[in-house]
Amino acid sequence: MAGADGLRVRARRHSQGEGSQEQEDGDRKAVEFRRSKSEGQLTKGPNDSEDETELNDPIDKARWHHPRDSLLSSKSGFNNYRGLVNFTVMLLIFTSARLAVDNFNRYGMRFSPLFWFRWFINTPFGWQLPMLFILVPVFILAAIMIERARSQKKLSQSQARTCHVTNMVLEIMVPICVVVTWHPNPAGSTAVLFVSVILLMKLISWEEVNRDRSEKWLAKKGTPRRHSDLGHLQHYPENVNFADMAYFLVAPTLCYELNFPRNPRIRVRFLLRRLVETVALLILLVAMIEQWLVPGVQNSLKPLQQADHLKILERQLKLAIPNIFVWLLFFYVFFHCFLNLTGELLRFADRQYYRDWFNATTLSYFWKSWNIPVTKWCARHIYLPMLRNGYKRHHASLLVFFLSAVFHELMVAVPLQLPSVYFFFGMLGQVPLVFLTDRFFKNSQYGNVIVWFSLIWGQPYLFLMYARDYLALHPELLE
């Protein structure tokens, strides 16, 4: 009996020894597994339960340190900065509110809808600008008549081309000569030149498409056919009429097609939203210019005249905030609200007026994405034709930048009657920066910083230069 009890005791001790050995092996494997896991995964999210697991482990076996990077390190893999974004937005709101209150305490309520009406009426206007608007249909009718003569073989291809080019040159040169000669209202002059430049670009696209179609049609080769969204297909020379031209002229595009994509109906609620946004934000835009930008420009003139560089820097920094707000508001009002409003009225289906230019890491992508109608026109009528004729890509890009600089300068210097070239050299000065961002900062966060810096810093400087020169010629505006 005693021998049996001894055997049972020895068996129990043996099993306990094996169990303790197995337990020690299991603990050692668990520690090694946690160690290997911590080495493979350097970071853990805020919701991980690692701390809770370690709290349940014995104090002498828990592993409290793991190889991992700091949260804000680029190698940590952490990318949830929502809280910091909210903080930045709130900081921007509070800073803007402080500036608005400070502006109101200094200048009071400057915004008055009647101010712009009185200024528009009292400044020299005359008969020139209304006559220029009346002349617009003349150039349009001339283009239609020339194209009809070509389709009826009354004009050869070379003769029709010469007539079209002459009509386009007159269309852009007549307003410029009138503005330069008679010095009409700057606001009205800007509107006339804006319409003239847009009409010129549309006439160029309309003529080139019809010239290509007419060559195929006159050669009896027919035209390429494709079904439009509504099943109606238009062919050359059926499109050479005033109704088709009128639709193209008011459509939110610069590139002509015989058959535009069309929506089946007008969305009334979408249309009303865009209309309300356009009117309300346009009033806000004018109010911000009068209440915020105008005093800032006036306060910057004296340091500019005295060449006080430190004061100029301070004024430029102060002007940068309202200027970028006005520019962003203008972008939203024109490219999103107004163009969508026009497109909805015309059932125009292609609504890509801009892309994510705010995420641009290169200046080349910014210029390609912030104004899609102009980008498409430049690519279709300048860039791609040059490539097809054997020119290199950088030559075509340089020509696009050059023409863009010329027309930007035209839209500013001619209405203001200023022999300055700030905008021209400002545009051309971005060519090296385009190469720099394309070469070294593409798809980089630093590239996006450079893009935003050029927008925030460059625009106020150009604005101050033109304002200084214009107000030096018209000191009565400072009274």
XYZ file of C-alpha atoms in Angstrom:
479
model
C 0.000 0.000 0.000
C 2.751 2.342 0.940
C 4.611 1.362 -2.206
C 1.570 2.213 -4.342
C 1.238 5.608 -2.646
C 4.884 6.328 -3.315
C 4.479 5.439 -6.957
C 1.517 7.775 -7.249
C 3.445 10.607 -5.582
C 6.439 10.113 -7.873
C 4.117 10.035 -10.942
C 2.393 13.221 -9.791
C 5.738 14.974 -9.292
C 6.932 13.782 -12.669
C 3.800 15.084 -14.397
C 4.092 18.402 -12.528
C 7.699 18.694 -13.615
C 6.767 18.089 -17.240
C 3.854 20.564 -16.927
C 6.094 23.252 -15.463
C 8.626 22.609 -18.225
C 5.882 22.902 -20.851
C 4.623 26.097 -19.177
C 8.105 27.609 -19.216
C 8.496 26.668 -22.899
C 5.108 28.217 -23.673
C 5.980 31.450 -21.849
C 9.311 31.658 -23.628
C 7.653 31.149 -27.032
C 5.011 33.773 -26.264
C 7.683 36.329 -25.342
C 9.644 35.536 -28.477
C 6.466 35.827 -30.565
C 5.645 39.243 -29.052
C 9.231 40.354 -29.599
C 9.257 39.301 -33.251
C 5.874 40.912 -33.769
C 7.053 44.188 -32.254
C 10.148 44.157 -34.446
C 8.090 43.528 -37.594
C 5.444 46.127 -36.802
C 7.135 49.282 -35.595
C 4.040 51.339 -34.894
C 0.647 50.683 -33.444
C -2.499 52.701 -33.648
C -4.182 54.418 -30.730
C -6.781 51.631 -30.433
C -4.314 48.731 -30.143
C -4.730 46.509 -27.082
C -1.039 45.824 -26.525
C -0.985 47.728 -23.225
C -4.021 45.817 -21.951
C -2.315 42.514 -22.856
C 0.849 43.494 -21.060
C -1.109 44.559 -17.991
C -2.334 40.966 -17.702
C 1.199 39.577 -17.929
C 3.396 39.091 -14.899
C 5.508 42.155 -14.189
C 8.751 40.268 -14.713
C 7.676 38.808 -18.078
C 5.917 41.812 -19.741
C 7.867 43.601 -22.495
C 7.408 47.353 -22.078
C 9.673 48.593 -24.874
C 9.504 47.857 -28.579
C 11.537 49.184 -31.518
C 9.311 51.833 -33.212
C 9.510 55.330 -34.659
C 8.022 58.520 -33.257
C 4.502 59.278 -34.398
C 5.427 62.353 -36.464
C 8.357 60.624 -38.127
C 7.968 59.969 -41.845
C 8.748 56.261 -41.305
C 6.056 55.732 -38.688
C 3.322 55.251 -41.292
C 0.982 57.543 -39.357
C -1.093 59.811 -41.617
C -4.204 60.761 -39.670
C -3.755 64.499 -39.086
C -7.446 65.320 -38.877
C -7.062 67.026 -35.524
C -4.263 69.268 -36.783
C -6.315 70.130 -39.876
C -9.225 71.145 -37.641
C -6.840 73.206 -35.527
C -5.494 74.954 -38.641
C -9.009 75.725 -39.867
C -10.012 77.148 -36.497
C -6.813 79.182 -36.324
C -7.554 80.545 -39.808
C -11.101 81.463 -38.788
C -9.972 83.267 -35.655
C -7.159 85.084 -37.489
C -9.505 86.188 -40.270
C -12.095 87.315 -37.721
C -9.492 89.391 -35.917
C -8.422 91.013 -39.181
C -12.050 91.717 -40.097
C -12.754 93.350 -36.744
C -9.545 95.386 -36.970
C -10.472 96.492 -40.492
C -13.957 97.546 -39.376
C -12.573 99.492 -36.383
C -10.166 101.382 -38.649
C -12.252 102.089 -41.739
C -15.847 101.451 -40.761
C -18.265 100.003 -43.303
C -16.770 100.872 -46.701
C -18.860 98.580 -48.857
C -21.606 100.346 -50.751
C -23.250 98.916 -53.892
C -23.825 102.462 -55.163
C -20.093 103.281 -55.022
C -19.215 101.082 -57.962
C -22.216 102.340 -59.944
C -21.243 105.989 -59.334
C -17.606 105.282 -60.168
C -18.613 103.493 -63.340
C -20.833 106.389 -64.441
C -18.619 109.305 -63.403
C -15.386 108.071 -64.963
C -14.909 108.641 -68.699
C -17.043 106.266 -70.692
C -18.430 107.919 -73.826
C -19.676 105.987 -76.774
C -16.650 103.814 -77.435
C -17.350 100.791 -75.249
C -21.018 100.348 -76.247
C -19.941 100.538 -79.872
C -17.347 97.831 -79.281
C -19.998 95.519 -77.841
C -22.214 96.274 -80.837
C -19.365 95.345 -83.193
C -19.071 91.837 -81.744
C -21.918 90.362 -83.850
C -20.337 91.917 -86.962
C -17.226 89.753 -86.636
C -19.360 86.697 -85.896
C -21.513 87.220 -89.001
C -18.392 87.827 -91.077
C -16.966 84.454 -89.952
C -20.205 82.661 -90.878
C -20.367 84.322 -94.298
C -16.735 83.436 -95.063
C -17.310 79.805 -94.107
C -20.484 79.596 -96.196
C -18.592 80.975 -99.186
C -15.951 78.288 -98.706
C -18.570 75.508 -98.477
C -20.176 76.817 -101.703
C -16.763 76.890 -103.426
C -16.967 80.661 -103.881
C -13.683 80.944 -102.008
C -10.734 78.595 -102.193
C -9.188 77.166 -99.072
C -6.348 79.704 -99.077
C -8.699 82.623 -99.750
C -11.078 81.561 -96.994
C -8.159 81.137 -94.619
C -6.883 84.639 -95.410
C -10.339 86.143 -94.874
C -10.758 84.356 -91.547
C -7.352 85.509 -90.303
C -8.114 89.101 -91.339
C -11.450 88.977 -89.512
C -9.768 87.643 -86.354
C -7.026 90.277 -86.407
C -9.609 93.046 -86.739
C -11.702 91.493 -83.968
C -8.868 91.784 -81.426
C -7.098 94.909 -82.725
C -10.128 97.210 -82.991
C -10.926 97.080 -79.242
C -7.260 97.524 -78.344
C -6.897 100.577 -80.594
C -10.123 102.127 -79.273
C -9.108 101.641 -75.621
C -5.601 102.980 -76.200
C -6.830 105.994 -78.200
C -9.877 107.175 -76.223
C -8.996 105.946 -72.684
C -12.457 104.749 -71.656
C -13.486 103.367 -68.272
C -10.954 100.750 -67.057
C -13.649 98.375 -65.794
C -15.554 98.567 -69.076
C -12.326 98.254 -71.050
C -11.401 95.099 -69.149
C -14.827 93.616 -69.879
C -14.525 94.449 -73.594
C -11.036 92.975 -73.879
C -12.074 89.868 -71.944
C -14.954 89.283 -74.366
C -12.674 90.010 -77.340
C -10.015 87.501 -76.233
C -12.622 84.808 -75.556
C -14.257 85.470 -78.947
C -10.862 85.312 -80.675
C -10.071 81.903 -79.155
C -13.499 80.557 -80.094
C -13.266 81.864 -83.661
C -9.860 80.209 -84.075
C -11.237 76.864 -82.882
C -14.403 77.213 -85.013
C -12.414 78.034 -88.158
C -9.880 75.210 -87.738
C -12.547 72.551 -87.164
C -14.615 73.732 -90.127
C -11.524 73.944 -92.337
C -10.711 70.322 -91.577
C -14.315 69.267 -92.229
C -14.566 71.299 -95.414
C -11.449 69.707 -96.917
C -12.974 66.251 -96.441
C -16.428 67.338 -97.563
C -15.208 69.128 -100.695
C -13.094 66.106 -101.561
C -16.290 63.992 -101.334
C -14.739 61.816 -98.663
C -17.477 62.530 -96.193
C -16.981 63.377 -92.562
C -16.412 61.015 -89.666
C -19.739 60.195 -88.061
C -20.495 59.475 -84.475
C -23.756 59.482 -82.565
C -24.257 62.237 -80.021
C -25.825 61.675 -76.640
C -29.284 62.675 -77.851
C -29.166 60.794 -81.153
C -28.991 63.980 -83.255
C -25.927 64.287 -85.466
C -24.842 67.417 -87.296
C -22.525 67.466 -90.316
C -20.623 70.046 -92.278
C -21.851 72.412 -93.779
C -25.130 72.083 -91.836
C -23.381 73.521 -88.779
C -22.476 76.795 -90.532
C -25.404 78.829 -89.233
C -26.047 81.460 -86.614
C -27.879 79.126 -84.186
C -24.962 76.690 -83.997
C -22.484 79.544 -83.665
C -24.573 81.207 -80.935
C -24.686 77.994 -78.899
C -20.906 77.617 -79.151
C -20.272 81.245 -78.203
C -22.232 81.009 -74.943
C -21.224 77.423 -74.122
C -18.660 77.040 -71.294
C -15.903 75.818 -73.616
C -13.329 77.236 -76.015
C -12.968 74.170 -78.247
C -15.524 73.750 -81.014
C -17.195 70.483 -81.983
C -19.986 69.831 -84.433
C -21.824 67.765 -81.830
C -21.335 68.597 -78.165
C -22.326 66.122 -75.436
C -25.720 67.168 -74.055
C -27.718 66.261 -70.978
C -31.315 65.110 -71.511
C -32.849 67.729 -69.201
C -32.177 70.749 -66.997
C -31.886 70.050 -63.268
C -33.903 72.903 -61.784
C -32.723 72.532 -58.178
C -29.068 72.387 -59.241
C -29.636 75.434 -61.454
C -31.211 77.456 -58.634
C -28.403 76.565 -56.207
C -25.768 77.733 -58.659
C -27.726 80.925 -59.361
C -28.059 81.807 -55.679
C -24.383 81.026 -55.065
C -23.278 83.133 -58.022
C -25.249 86.216 -56.948
C -24.467 85.966 -53.231
C -20.764 85.216 -53.612
C -20.331 87.889 -56.280
C -21.653 90.477 -53.808
C -19.299 89.089 -51.158
C -16.407 89.272 -53.627
C -17.028 92.958 -54.376
C -17.439 93.678 -50.664
C -14.114 92.029 -49.829
C -12.346 94.019 -52.520
C -13.747 97.336 -51.320
C -13.522 96.646 -47.598
C -10.243 94.735 -47.422
C -8.095 95.066 -50.544
C -8.521 98.745 -51.405
C -7.378 100.058 -47.962
C -4.437 97.680 -48.025
C -3.310 98.968 -51.403
C -3.736 102.586 -50.355
C -1.656 102.026 -47.223
C 1.078 100.397 -49.300
C 1.635 103.307 -51.693
C 3.623 105.523 -49.337
C 6.199 102.826 -48.426
C 6.547 102.035 -52.143
C 7.244 105.670 -52.975
C 9.734 105.984 -50.103
C 11.411 102.644 -50.953
C 10.976 101.532 -47.337
C 11.705 97.853 -47.957
C 10.862 96.619 -44.475
C 7.532 98.421 -44.564
C 6.880 97.132 -48.092
C 7.472 93.577 -46.849
C 5.037 94.120 -43.992
C 2.382 95.550 -46.331
C 2.829 92.736 -48.814
C 2.405 90.130 -46.092
C -0.673 91.949 -44.843
C -2.115 92.129 -48.357
C -1.398 88.471 -49.124
C -4.218 87.130 -46.928
C -7.142 89.112 -48.384
C -5.701 88.748 -51.877
C -5.625 84.942 -51.772
C -9.125 84.906 -50.241
C -10.428 87.079 -53.087
C -8.656 84.931 -55.678
C -10.059 81.686 -54.244
C -13.536 83.194 -54.043
C -13.284 84.378 -57.653
C -12.213 80.895 -58.722
C -15.203 79.296 -57.017
C -17.677 81.886 -58.302
C -16.523 81.745 -61.920
C -15.296 78.195 -62.527
C -17.771 76.346 -60.331
C -20.887 78.490 -59.919
C -21.108 80.545 -63.119
C -19.803 77.956 -65.591
C -22.001 75.237 -64.068
C -24.941 77.636 -64.229
C -24.279 78.285 -67.925
C -23.683 74.615 -68.636
C -26.932 73.620 -66.935
C -28.949 76.160 -68.913
C -27.474 74.840 -72.163
C -27.553 71.177 -71.014
C -23.828 71.094 -71.756
C -22.611 67.754 -70.381
C -18.824 68.257 -70.111
C -18.469 69.977 -66.736
C -14.754 69.468 -66.144
C -13.773 73.102 -65.749
C -10.944 72.397 -63.282
C -9.102 69.552 -61.607
C -7.413 69.248 -58.214
C -4.989 72.115 -58.809
C -4.840 72.701 -55.028
C -2.991 69.368 -54.689
C -0.491 70.241 -57.438
C 3.114 69.383 -56.614
C 4.442 71.042 -59.784
C 3.633 74.371 -61.363
C 3.118 72.668 -64.714
C 0.279 70.584 -63.257
C -1.210 73.677 -61.626
C -1.372 75.540 -64.939
C -2.830 72.478 -66.652
C -5.526 71.861 -64.051
C -6.853 75.149 -62.699
C -8.400 76.368 -65.988
C -9.381 73.351 -68.090
C -11.121 75.255 -70.952
C -7.949 77.250 -71.688
C -5.754 74.166 -71.167
C -7.759 72.182 -73.725
C -7.643 75.048 -76.215
C -3.863 75.479 -75.885
C -3.290 71.732 -76.210
C -5.590 71.384 -79.223
C -4.565 74.459 -81.211
C -0.961 75.184 -80.159
C 0.799 72.377 -78.305
C -0.238 69.289 -80.307
C 0.040 70.976 -83.738
C 3.615 71.988 -82.880
C 4.453 68.413 -81.892
C 2.963 67.107 -85.123
C 5.158 69.574 -87.028
C 8.330 68.253 -85.452
C 8.876 70.699 -82.580
C 10.032 69.461 -79.201
C 7.814 69.428 -76.152
C 9.686 72.137 -74.271
C 9.503 74.428 -77.314
C 5.735 73.972 -77.502
C 5.386 74.526 -73.746
C 7.490 77.685 -73.921
C 5.309 79.098 -76.715
C 2.169 78.374 -74.678
C 3.660 80.218 -71.697
C 4.724 83.123 -73.913
C 1.262 83.574 -75.450
C -0.364 83.214 -72.038
C 1.918 85.953 -70.679
C 1.083 88.228 -73.628
C -2.674 87.894 -73.160
C -2.494 88.271 -69.378
C -0.530 91.477 -69.836
C -2.995 92.612 -72.497
C -5.931 92.155 -70.123
C -4.301 94.295 -67.420
C -1.963 96.872 -68.963
C -4.217 98.055 -71.827
C -7.316 98.904 -69.724
C -5.129 100.633 -67.123
C -3.138 102.491 -69.823
C 0.147 101.392 -68.270
C 3.319 100.688 -70.296
C 4.339 98.019 -67.775
C 5.206 94.373 -68.264
C 4.955 93.045 -64.721
C 2.502 90.279 -65.578
C 4.437 89.332 -68.711
C 7.728 88.828 -66.914
C 5.935 87.332 -63.906
C 4.513 84.591 -66.144
C 7.774 83.966 -67.980
C 9.608 83.977 -64.653
C 7.705 80.830 -63.696
C 9.318 78.808 -66.483
C 12.464 78.038 -64.397
C 10.232 77.267 -61.413
C 8.218 74.863 -63.580
C 11.424 73.035 -64.498
C 12.562 73.014 -60.854
C 9.328 71.534 -59.491
C 9.081 68.996 -62.332
C 12.664 67.885 -61.825
C 13.018 67.781 -58.046
C 9.626 68.072 -56.298
C 7.158 66.053 -58.361
C 4.755 64.084 -56.127
C 6.364 65.716 -53.111
C 4.773 67.666 -50.307
C 7.442 70.332 -50.731
C 6.333 70.831 -54.336
C 2.805 71.632 -53.180
C 4.245 74.110 -50.681
C 6.167 75.829 -53.504
C 3.001 76.066 -55.616
C 1.019 77.652 -52.811
C 3.882 79.974 -51.919
C 4.049 81.282 -55.499
C 0.289 81.938 -55.441
C 0.184 83.619 -52.045
C 3.350 85.667 -52.467
C 3.469 86.471 -56.178
C -0.037 87.834 -56.706
C 0.086 90.612 -54.054
C 3.408 91.817 -55.453
C 2.009 92.149 -58.989
C -1.129 93.745 -57.608
C 0.905 96.355 -55.731
C 3.048 97.159 -58.761
C 0.067 97.840 -61.016
C -1.792 99.737 -58.290
C 1.243 101.943 -57.635
C 1.681 102.823 -61.308
C -2.036 103.401 -61.913
C -2.626 105.526 -58.827
C 0.493 107.542 -59.610
C -1.249 108.566 -62.855
C -4.589 109.120 -61.101
C -3.888 110.612 -57.640
C -7.494 111.838 -57.389
C -8.581 108.270 -56.642
C -6.742 108.445 -53.324
C -8.826 111.367 -52.100
